[in-house]
Coordinates of C-alpha atoms in Angstrom, one line a residue:
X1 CA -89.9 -19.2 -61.1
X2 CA -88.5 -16.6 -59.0
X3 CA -86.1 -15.8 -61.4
X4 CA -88.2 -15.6 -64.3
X5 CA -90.0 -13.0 -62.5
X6 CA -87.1 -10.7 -61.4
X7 CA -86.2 -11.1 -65.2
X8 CA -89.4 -9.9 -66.5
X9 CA -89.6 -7.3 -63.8
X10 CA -86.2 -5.5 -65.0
X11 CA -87.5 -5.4 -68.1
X12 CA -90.9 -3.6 -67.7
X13 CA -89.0 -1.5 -65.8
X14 CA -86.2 -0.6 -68.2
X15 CA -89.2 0.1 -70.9
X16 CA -90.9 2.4 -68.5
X17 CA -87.5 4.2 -68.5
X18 CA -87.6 4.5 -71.9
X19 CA -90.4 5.3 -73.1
X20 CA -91.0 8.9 -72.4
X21 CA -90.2 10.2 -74.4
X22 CA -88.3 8.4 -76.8
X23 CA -85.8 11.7 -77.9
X24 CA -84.3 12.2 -74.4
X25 CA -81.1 12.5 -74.1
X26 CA -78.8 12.1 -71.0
X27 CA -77.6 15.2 -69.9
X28 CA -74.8 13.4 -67.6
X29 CA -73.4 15.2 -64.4
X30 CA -76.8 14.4 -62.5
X31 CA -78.9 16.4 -65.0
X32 CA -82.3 15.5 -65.9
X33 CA -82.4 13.8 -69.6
X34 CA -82.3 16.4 -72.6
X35 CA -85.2 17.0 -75.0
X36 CA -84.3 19.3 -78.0
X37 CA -86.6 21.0 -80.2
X38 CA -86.1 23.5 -82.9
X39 CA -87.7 26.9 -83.2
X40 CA -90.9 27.2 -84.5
X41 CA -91.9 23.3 -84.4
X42 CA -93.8 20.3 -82.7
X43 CA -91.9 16.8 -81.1
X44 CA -94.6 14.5 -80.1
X45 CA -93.5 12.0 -77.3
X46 CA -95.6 9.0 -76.2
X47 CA -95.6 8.1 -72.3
X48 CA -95.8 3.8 -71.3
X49 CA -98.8 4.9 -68.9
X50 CA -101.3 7.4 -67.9
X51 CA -100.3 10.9 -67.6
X52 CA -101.9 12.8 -65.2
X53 CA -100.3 16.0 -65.3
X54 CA -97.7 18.0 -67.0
X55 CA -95.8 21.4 -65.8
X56 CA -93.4 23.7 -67.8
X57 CA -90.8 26.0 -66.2
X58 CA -90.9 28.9 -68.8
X59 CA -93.6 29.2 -71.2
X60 CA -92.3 31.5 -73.4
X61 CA -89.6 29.2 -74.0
X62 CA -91.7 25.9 -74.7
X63 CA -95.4 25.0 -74.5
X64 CA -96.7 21.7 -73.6
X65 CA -100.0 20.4 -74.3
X66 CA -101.7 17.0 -73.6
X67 CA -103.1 15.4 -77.3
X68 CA -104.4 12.0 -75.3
X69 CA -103.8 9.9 -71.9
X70 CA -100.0 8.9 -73.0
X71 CA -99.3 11.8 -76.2
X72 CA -97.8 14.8 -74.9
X73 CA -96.9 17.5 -77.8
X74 CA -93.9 19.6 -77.1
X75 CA -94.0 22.9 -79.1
X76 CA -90.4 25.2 -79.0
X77 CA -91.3 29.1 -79.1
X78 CA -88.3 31.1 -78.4
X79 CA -84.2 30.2 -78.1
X80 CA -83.8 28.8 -74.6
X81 CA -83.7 26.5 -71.8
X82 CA -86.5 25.5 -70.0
X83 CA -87.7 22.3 -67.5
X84 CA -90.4 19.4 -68.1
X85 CA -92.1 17.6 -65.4
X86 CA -94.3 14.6 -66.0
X87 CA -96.6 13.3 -63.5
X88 CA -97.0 9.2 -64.4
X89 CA -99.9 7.1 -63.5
X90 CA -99.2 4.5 -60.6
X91 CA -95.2 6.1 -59.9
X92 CA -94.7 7.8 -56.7
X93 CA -91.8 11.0 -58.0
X94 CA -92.7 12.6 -61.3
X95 CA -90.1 12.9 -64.6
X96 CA -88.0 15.3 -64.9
X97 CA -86.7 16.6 -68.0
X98 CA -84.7 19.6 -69.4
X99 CA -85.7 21.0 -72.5
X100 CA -83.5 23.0 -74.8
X101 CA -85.0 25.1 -78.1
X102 CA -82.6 25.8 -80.4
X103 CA -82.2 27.8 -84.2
X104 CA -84.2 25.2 -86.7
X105 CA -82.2 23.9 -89.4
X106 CA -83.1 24.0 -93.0
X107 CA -82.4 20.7 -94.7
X108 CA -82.4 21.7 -98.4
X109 CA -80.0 24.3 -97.5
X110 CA -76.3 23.2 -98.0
X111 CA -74.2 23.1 -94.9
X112 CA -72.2 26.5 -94.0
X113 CA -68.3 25.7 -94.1
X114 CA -66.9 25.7 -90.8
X115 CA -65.2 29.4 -89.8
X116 CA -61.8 29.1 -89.0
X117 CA -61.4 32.3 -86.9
X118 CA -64.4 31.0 -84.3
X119 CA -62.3 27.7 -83.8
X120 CA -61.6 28.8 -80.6
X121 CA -64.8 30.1 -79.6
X122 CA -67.8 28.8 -78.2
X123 CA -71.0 30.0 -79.6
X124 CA -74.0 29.2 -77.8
X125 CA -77.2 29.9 -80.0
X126 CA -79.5 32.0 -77.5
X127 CA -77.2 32.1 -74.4
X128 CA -74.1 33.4 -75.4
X129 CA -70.1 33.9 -76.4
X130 CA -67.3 32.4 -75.6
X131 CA -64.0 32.3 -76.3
X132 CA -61.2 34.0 -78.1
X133 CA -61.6 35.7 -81.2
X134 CA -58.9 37.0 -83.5
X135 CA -60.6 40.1 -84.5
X136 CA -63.8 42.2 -84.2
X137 CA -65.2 41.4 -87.4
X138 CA -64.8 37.5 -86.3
X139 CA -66.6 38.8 -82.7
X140 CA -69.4 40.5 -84.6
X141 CA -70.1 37.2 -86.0
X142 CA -69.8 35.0 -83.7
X143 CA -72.0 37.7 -81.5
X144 CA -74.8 37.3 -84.3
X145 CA -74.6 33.8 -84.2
X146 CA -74.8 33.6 -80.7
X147 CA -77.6 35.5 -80.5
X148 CA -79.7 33.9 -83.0
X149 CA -79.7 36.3 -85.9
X150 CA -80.9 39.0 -83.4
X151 CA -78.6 41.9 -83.0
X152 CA -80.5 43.6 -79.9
X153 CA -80.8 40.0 -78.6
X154 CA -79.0 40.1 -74.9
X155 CA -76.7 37.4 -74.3
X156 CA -73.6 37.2 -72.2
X157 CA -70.4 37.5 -73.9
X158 CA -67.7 36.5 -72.4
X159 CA -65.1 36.3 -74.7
X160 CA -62.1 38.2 -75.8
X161 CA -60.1 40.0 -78.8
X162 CA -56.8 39.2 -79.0
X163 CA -55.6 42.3 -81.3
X164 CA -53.4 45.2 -81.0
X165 CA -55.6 48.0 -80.0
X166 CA -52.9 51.3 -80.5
X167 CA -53.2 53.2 -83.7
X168 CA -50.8 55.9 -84.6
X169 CA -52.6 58.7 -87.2
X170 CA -50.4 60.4 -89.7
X171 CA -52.6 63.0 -91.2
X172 CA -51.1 65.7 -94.1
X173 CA -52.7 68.8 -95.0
X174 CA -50.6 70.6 -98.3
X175 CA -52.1 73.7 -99.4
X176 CA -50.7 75.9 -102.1
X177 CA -52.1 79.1 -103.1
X178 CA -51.0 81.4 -106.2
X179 CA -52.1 85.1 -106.6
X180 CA -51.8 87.1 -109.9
X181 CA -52.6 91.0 -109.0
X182 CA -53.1 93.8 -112.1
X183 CA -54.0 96.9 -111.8
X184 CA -53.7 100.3 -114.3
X185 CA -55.0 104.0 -113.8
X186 CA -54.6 107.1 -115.6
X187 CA -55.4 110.8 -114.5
X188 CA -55.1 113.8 -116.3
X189 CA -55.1 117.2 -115.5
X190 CA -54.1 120.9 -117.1
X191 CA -52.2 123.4 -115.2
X192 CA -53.5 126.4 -114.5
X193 CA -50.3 128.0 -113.6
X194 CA -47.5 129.0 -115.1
X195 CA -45.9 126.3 -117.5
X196 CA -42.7 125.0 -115.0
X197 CA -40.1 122.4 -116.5
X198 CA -40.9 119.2 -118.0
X199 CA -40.2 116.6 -114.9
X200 CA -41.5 113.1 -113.9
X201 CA -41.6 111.2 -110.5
X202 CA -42.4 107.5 -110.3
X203 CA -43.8 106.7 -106.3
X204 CA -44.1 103.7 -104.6
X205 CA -47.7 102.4 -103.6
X206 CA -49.0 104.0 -101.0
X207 CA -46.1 106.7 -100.2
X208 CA -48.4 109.4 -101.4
X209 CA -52.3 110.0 -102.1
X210 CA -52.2 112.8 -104.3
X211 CA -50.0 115.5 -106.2
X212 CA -49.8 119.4 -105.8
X213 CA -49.2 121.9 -108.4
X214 CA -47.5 125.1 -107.7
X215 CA -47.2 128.5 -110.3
X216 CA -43.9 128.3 -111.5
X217 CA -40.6 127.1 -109.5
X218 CA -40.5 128.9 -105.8
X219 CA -43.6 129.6 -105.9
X220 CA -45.6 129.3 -102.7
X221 CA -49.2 129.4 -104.3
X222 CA -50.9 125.4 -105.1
X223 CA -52.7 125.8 -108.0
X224 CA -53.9 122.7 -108.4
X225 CA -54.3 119.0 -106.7
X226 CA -54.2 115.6 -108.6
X227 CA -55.7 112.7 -106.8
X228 CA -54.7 109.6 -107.3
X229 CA -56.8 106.5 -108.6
X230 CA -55.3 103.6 -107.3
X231 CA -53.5 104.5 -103.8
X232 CA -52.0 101.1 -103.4
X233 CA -50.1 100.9 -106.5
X234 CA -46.7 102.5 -107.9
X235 CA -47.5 106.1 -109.0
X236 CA -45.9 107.7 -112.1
X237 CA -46.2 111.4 -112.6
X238 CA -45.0 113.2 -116.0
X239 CA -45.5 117.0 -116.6
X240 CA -45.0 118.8 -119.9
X241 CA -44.3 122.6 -120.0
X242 CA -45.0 123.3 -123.0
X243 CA -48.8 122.1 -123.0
X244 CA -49.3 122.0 -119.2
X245 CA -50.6 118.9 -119.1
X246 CA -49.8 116.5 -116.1
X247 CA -50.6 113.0 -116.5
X248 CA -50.5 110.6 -113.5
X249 CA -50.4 106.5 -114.2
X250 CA -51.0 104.1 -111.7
X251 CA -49.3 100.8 -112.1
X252 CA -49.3 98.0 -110.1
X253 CA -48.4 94.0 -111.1
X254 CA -48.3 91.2 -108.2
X255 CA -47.6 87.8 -107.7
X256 CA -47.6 85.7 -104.4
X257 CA -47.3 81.9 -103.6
X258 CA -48.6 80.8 -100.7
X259 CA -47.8 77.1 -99.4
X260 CA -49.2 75.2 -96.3
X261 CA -48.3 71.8 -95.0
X262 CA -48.8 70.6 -91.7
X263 CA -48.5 66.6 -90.4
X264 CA -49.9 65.9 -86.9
X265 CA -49.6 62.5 -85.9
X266 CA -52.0 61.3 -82.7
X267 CA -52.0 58.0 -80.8
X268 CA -55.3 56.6 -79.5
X269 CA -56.7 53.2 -78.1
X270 CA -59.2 51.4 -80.4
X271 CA -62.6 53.0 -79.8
X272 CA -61.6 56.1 -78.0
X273 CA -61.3 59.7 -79.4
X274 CA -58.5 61.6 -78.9
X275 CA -58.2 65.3 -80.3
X276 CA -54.9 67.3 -80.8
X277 CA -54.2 71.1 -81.2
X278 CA -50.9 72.9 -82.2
X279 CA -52.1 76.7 -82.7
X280 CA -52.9 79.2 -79.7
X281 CA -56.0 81.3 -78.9
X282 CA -57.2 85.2 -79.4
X283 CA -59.1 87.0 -77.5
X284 CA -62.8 88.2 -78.8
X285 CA -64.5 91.1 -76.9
X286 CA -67.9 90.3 -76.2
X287 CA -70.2 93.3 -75.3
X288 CA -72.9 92.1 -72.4
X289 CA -76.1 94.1 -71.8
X290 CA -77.6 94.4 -68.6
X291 CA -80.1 97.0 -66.3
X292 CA -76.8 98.9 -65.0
X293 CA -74.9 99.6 -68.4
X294 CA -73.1 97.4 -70.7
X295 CA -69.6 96.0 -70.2
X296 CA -66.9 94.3 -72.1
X297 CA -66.3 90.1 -71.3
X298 CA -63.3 88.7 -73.6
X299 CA -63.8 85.0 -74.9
X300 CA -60.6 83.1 -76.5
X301 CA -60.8 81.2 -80.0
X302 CA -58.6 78.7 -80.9
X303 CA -57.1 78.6 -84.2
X304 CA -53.9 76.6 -85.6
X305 CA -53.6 72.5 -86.5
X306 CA -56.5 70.8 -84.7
X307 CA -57.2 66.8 -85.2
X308 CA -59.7 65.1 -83.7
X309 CA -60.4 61.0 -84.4
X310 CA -61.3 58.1 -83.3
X311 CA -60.2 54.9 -84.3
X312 CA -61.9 51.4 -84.3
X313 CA -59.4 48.3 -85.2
X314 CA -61.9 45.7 -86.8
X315 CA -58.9 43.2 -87.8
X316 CA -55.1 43.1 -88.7
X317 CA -55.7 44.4 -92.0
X318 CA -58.9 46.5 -91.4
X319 CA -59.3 49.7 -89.1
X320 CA -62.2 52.3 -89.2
X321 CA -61.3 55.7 -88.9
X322 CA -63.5 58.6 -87.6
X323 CA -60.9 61.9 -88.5
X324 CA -61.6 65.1 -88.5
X325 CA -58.5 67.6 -89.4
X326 CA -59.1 71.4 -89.4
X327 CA -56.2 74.0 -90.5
X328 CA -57.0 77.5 -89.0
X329 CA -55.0 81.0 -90.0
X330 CA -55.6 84.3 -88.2
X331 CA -57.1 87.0 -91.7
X332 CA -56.8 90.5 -90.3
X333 CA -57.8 92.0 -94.0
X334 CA -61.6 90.1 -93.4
X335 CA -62.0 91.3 -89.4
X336 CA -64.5 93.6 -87.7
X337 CA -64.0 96.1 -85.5
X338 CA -65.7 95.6 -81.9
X339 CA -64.9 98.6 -79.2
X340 CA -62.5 99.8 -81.3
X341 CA -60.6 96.5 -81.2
X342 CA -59.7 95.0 -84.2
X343 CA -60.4 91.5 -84.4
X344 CA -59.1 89.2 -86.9
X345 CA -61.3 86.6 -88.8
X346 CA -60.5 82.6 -89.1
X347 CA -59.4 81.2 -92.8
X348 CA -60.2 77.4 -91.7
X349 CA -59.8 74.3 -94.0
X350 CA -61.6 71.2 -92.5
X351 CA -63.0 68.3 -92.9
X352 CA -65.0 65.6 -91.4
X353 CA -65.3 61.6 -92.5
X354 CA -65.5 57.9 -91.7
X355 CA -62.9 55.6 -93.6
X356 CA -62.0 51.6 -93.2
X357 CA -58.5 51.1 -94.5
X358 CA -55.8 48.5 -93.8
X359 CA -52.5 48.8 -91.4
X360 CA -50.0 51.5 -93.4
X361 CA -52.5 52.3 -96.4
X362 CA -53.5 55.9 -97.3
X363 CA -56.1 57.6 -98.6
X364 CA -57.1 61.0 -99.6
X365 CA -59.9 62.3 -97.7
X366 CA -60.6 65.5 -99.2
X367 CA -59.3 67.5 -102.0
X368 CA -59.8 70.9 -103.7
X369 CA -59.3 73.0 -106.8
X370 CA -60.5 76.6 -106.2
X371 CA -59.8 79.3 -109.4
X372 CA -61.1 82.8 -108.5
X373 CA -60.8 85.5 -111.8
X374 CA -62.1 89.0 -110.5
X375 CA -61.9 92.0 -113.9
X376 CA -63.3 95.5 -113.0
X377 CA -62.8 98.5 -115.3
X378 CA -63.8 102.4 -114.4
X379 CA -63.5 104.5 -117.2
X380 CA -64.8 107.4 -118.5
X381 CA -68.2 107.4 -120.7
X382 CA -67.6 107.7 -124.7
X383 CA -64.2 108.7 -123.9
X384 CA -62.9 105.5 -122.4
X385 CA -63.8 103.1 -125.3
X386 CA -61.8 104.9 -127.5
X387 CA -59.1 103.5 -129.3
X388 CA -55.3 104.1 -128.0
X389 CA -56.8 107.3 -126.2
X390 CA -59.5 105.8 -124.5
X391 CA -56.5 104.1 -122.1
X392 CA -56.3 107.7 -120.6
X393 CA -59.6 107.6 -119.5
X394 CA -60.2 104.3 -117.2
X395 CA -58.6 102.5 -115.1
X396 CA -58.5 98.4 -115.3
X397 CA -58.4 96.0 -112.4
X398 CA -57.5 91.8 -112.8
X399 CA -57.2 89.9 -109.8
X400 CA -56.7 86.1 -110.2
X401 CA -56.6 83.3 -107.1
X402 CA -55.5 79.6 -107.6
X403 CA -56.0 77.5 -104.4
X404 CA -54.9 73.5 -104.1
X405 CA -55.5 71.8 -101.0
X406 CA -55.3 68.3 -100.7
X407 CA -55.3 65.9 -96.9
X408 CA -54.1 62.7 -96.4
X409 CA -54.4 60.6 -93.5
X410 CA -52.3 57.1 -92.9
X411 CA -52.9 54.9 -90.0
X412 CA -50.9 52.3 -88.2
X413 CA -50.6 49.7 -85.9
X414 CA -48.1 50.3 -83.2
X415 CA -46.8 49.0 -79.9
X416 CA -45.2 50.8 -77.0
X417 CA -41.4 50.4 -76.8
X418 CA -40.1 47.7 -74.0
X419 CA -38.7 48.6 -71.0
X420 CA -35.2 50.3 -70.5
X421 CA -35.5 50.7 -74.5
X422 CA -33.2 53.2 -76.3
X423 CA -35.3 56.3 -77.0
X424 CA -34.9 57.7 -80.7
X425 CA -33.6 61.4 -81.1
X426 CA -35.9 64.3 -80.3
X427 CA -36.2 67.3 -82.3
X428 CA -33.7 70.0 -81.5
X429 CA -31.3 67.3 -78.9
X430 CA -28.2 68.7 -81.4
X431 CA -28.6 71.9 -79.9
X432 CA -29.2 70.7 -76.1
X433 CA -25.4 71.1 -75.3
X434 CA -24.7 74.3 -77.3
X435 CA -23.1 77.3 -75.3
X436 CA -20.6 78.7 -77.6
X437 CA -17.8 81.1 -76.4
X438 CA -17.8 84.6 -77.0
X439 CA -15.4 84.1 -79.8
X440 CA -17.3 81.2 -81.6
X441 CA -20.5 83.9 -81.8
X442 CA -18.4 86.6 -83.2
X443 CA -16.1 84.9 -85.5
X444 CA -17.4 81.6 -86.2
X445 CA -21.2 81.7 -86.1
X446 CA -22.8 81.3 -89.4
X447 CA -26.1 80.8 -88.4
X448 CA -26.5 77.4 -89.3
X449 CA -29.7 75.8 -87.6
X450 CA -31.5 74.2 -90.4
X451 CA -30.2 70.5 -89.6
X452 CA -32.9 70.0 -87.2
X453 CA -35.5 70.6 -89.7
X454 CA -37.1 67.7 -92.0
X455 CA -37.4 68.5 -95.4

């Protein structure tokens, strides 16, 4: 009899175990038993006797709520982990339980393949990360699963990129700019004087600003002064003694080509900007006022080859690049004048932009095409739309400007050399060592340096 009774005994009691509640889980390592419940939903769990009382660590994280004597409905609110205790009728030490809510599952959605790059990663809905990831586009994932489709969701991440994090910049700026210059002026005048020889004088631009006219060969008195029209152009002068007229042509046909290329190259750490200049500065005088006078402070501008950028490496194949080159030229033809200083004005070609591109691809951030046609004529009324003669009586300006300039930028991935590694060649180590004799510079110099130049 006695043993029937321990028998039944150990078997209420194993049914009081469990029976509350029925989706427990043991949590192992001395842990109270597990109840999971998804976001957003109910798990009703039936107790083997009279529940008195019931207490939840966080409510924000789960509710509980008494439906009878032995229902208790467990409702999950927001991604967590919270306690349950359970006060039984008729036992002396109330149950414990902890209770996790987790993302809900959709069943008529189809399962998500599993993601090979978070393999190595643990991803813990609501908590947090980690791990090691091969890349940042992997982490970003991973980081939005772990925090439950919430991207300003806090969670603690402790995992890690394992990535090269150097990239090396190439950038190119090529620039070409063509220049097509005519200009044509005629002046006439009668002599007043005596008729001299017939002569002609052809000047270059700007030797002279006008022609005087004497009365006769030796003579000492100017009878008359020709201005010219076009100062910077070649002057050609032709006087006829028999009809004392002097006619003065202005002529002047240019062409200039212009080309620009400059390649900076900059190093920076993923996610840090680094900014490069190769120019100089000039100095700007700045006039201050004030109660006691004015004075003179002098501020420097840069100017030359800046690049700034900053570059983000999202994967082995996929960077994000913030560039921003800028080409600067010192124009003393557009300056001011400030205290009688001259000071030059800036000819600048920049540009600023986001990119994603792969490990050695290029792309061409900016371009342009720039055509600039500038026709002016002076002439004289009536006379000047003649035909033939009317040349005599205007002068023609044609200025023409072609501008191409085109930038490229090329990024890579790159790792510092080892230790005790062989150095390449710096520019300019051929000439490190040169100090030629006396004889070598007189008789055997020939002024050969371009070897240390790329082209």
């Amino acid at each position: 009899m006695n043993k029937l009774q321990t028998l039944i005994r150990t078997l209420l009691l194993l049914i009081v175990a469990l029976s509350l509640p029925a989706s427990a889980q043991q949590a192992g390592n001395g842990n109270p038993p597990l109840i999971i419940v998804e976001q957003g939903t109910h798990k009703l769990m039936r107790a083997n006797a009279e529940v008195q009382r019931v207490a939840v660590g966080n409510p924000a994280t789960a509710d509980v709520s008494l439906v009878n004597r032995r229902d208790l409905l467990l409702a999950g609110k927001s991604i967590g982990i919270t306690s349950l205790i359970v006060w039984i009728k008729g036992e002396s030490q109330p149950r414990q339980y902890l209770v996790r809510v987790q993302l809900p599952v959709d069943p008529l959605k189809s399962q998500k393949p599993v993601d090979p790059e978070l393999s190595q990663a643990i991803v813990d809905p609501g908590r947090g990360l980690e791990g090691q990831l091969p890349n940042l586009l992997a982490h970003r994932r991973a980081a939005i699963a772990a925090s439950g489709g919430q991207k300003e969701a806090p969670i603690a991440d402790a995992s890690s990129v394992a990535l090269e994090s150097q990239v090396l910049t190439s950038v190119k700026i090529a620039e070409v700019s063509r220049k097509t210059l005519q200009r044509y002026g005629v002046n006439l005048m009668v002599n007043n004087g005596t008729a001299g020889t017939t002569s002609g004088i052809l000047g270059s631009p700007g030797s002279y600003s006008s022609f005087d006219f004497k009365d006769g060969p030796g003579s000492a008195g100017i009878k008359g002064t020709l201005s010219r029209s076009l100062t910077d152009a070649f002057g050609l002068l032709i006087t006829d003694s028999s009809s004392k007229i002097t006619a003065l042509i202005d002529l002047l046909e240019g062409r200039g080509l212009v080309r620009t290329l400059a390649e900076p190259s900059l190093l920076a750490t993923s996610g840090q900007t680094a900014s490069y200049l190769a120019g100089g500065e000039f100095p700007v005088p700045v006039t201050q006022g004030g109660t006691s006078g004015s004075g003179i402070t002098v501020q420097y501008k840069e100017f030359g080859v800046r690049l700034s950028l900053t570059p983000t490496v999202l994967a082995r194949d996929r960077i994000a690049l913030k560039v921003a080159p800028e080409v600067s030229d010192l124009d003393f033809s557009a300056g001011i004048q400030i205290s009688g200083v001259s000071v030059p004005a800036l000819t600048v070609r920049r540009t600023d932009t986001s990119i994603e591109l792969g490990d050695g691809e290029t792309f061409v951030i900016s371009g342009l095409i720039s055509s600039n046609l500038t026709s002016n004529v002076n002439k004289v009324p009536w006379l000047g739309d003649l035909p033939v003669l009317g040349a005599f009586f205007k002068s023609t300006t044609l200025d023409r400007s072609d501008k191409e300039l085109i930038m490229i930028v090329t990024p890579h991935l790159v790792r510092p050399l080892a230790r005790d590694a062989k150095l390449p060649k710096l520019p300019g180590d051929q000439y490190s060592g040169k100090t030629p004799s006396f004889g070598h510079n007189v008789f055997l110099e020939r002024g050969d340096f371009d070897s240390g130049f790329s082209r």
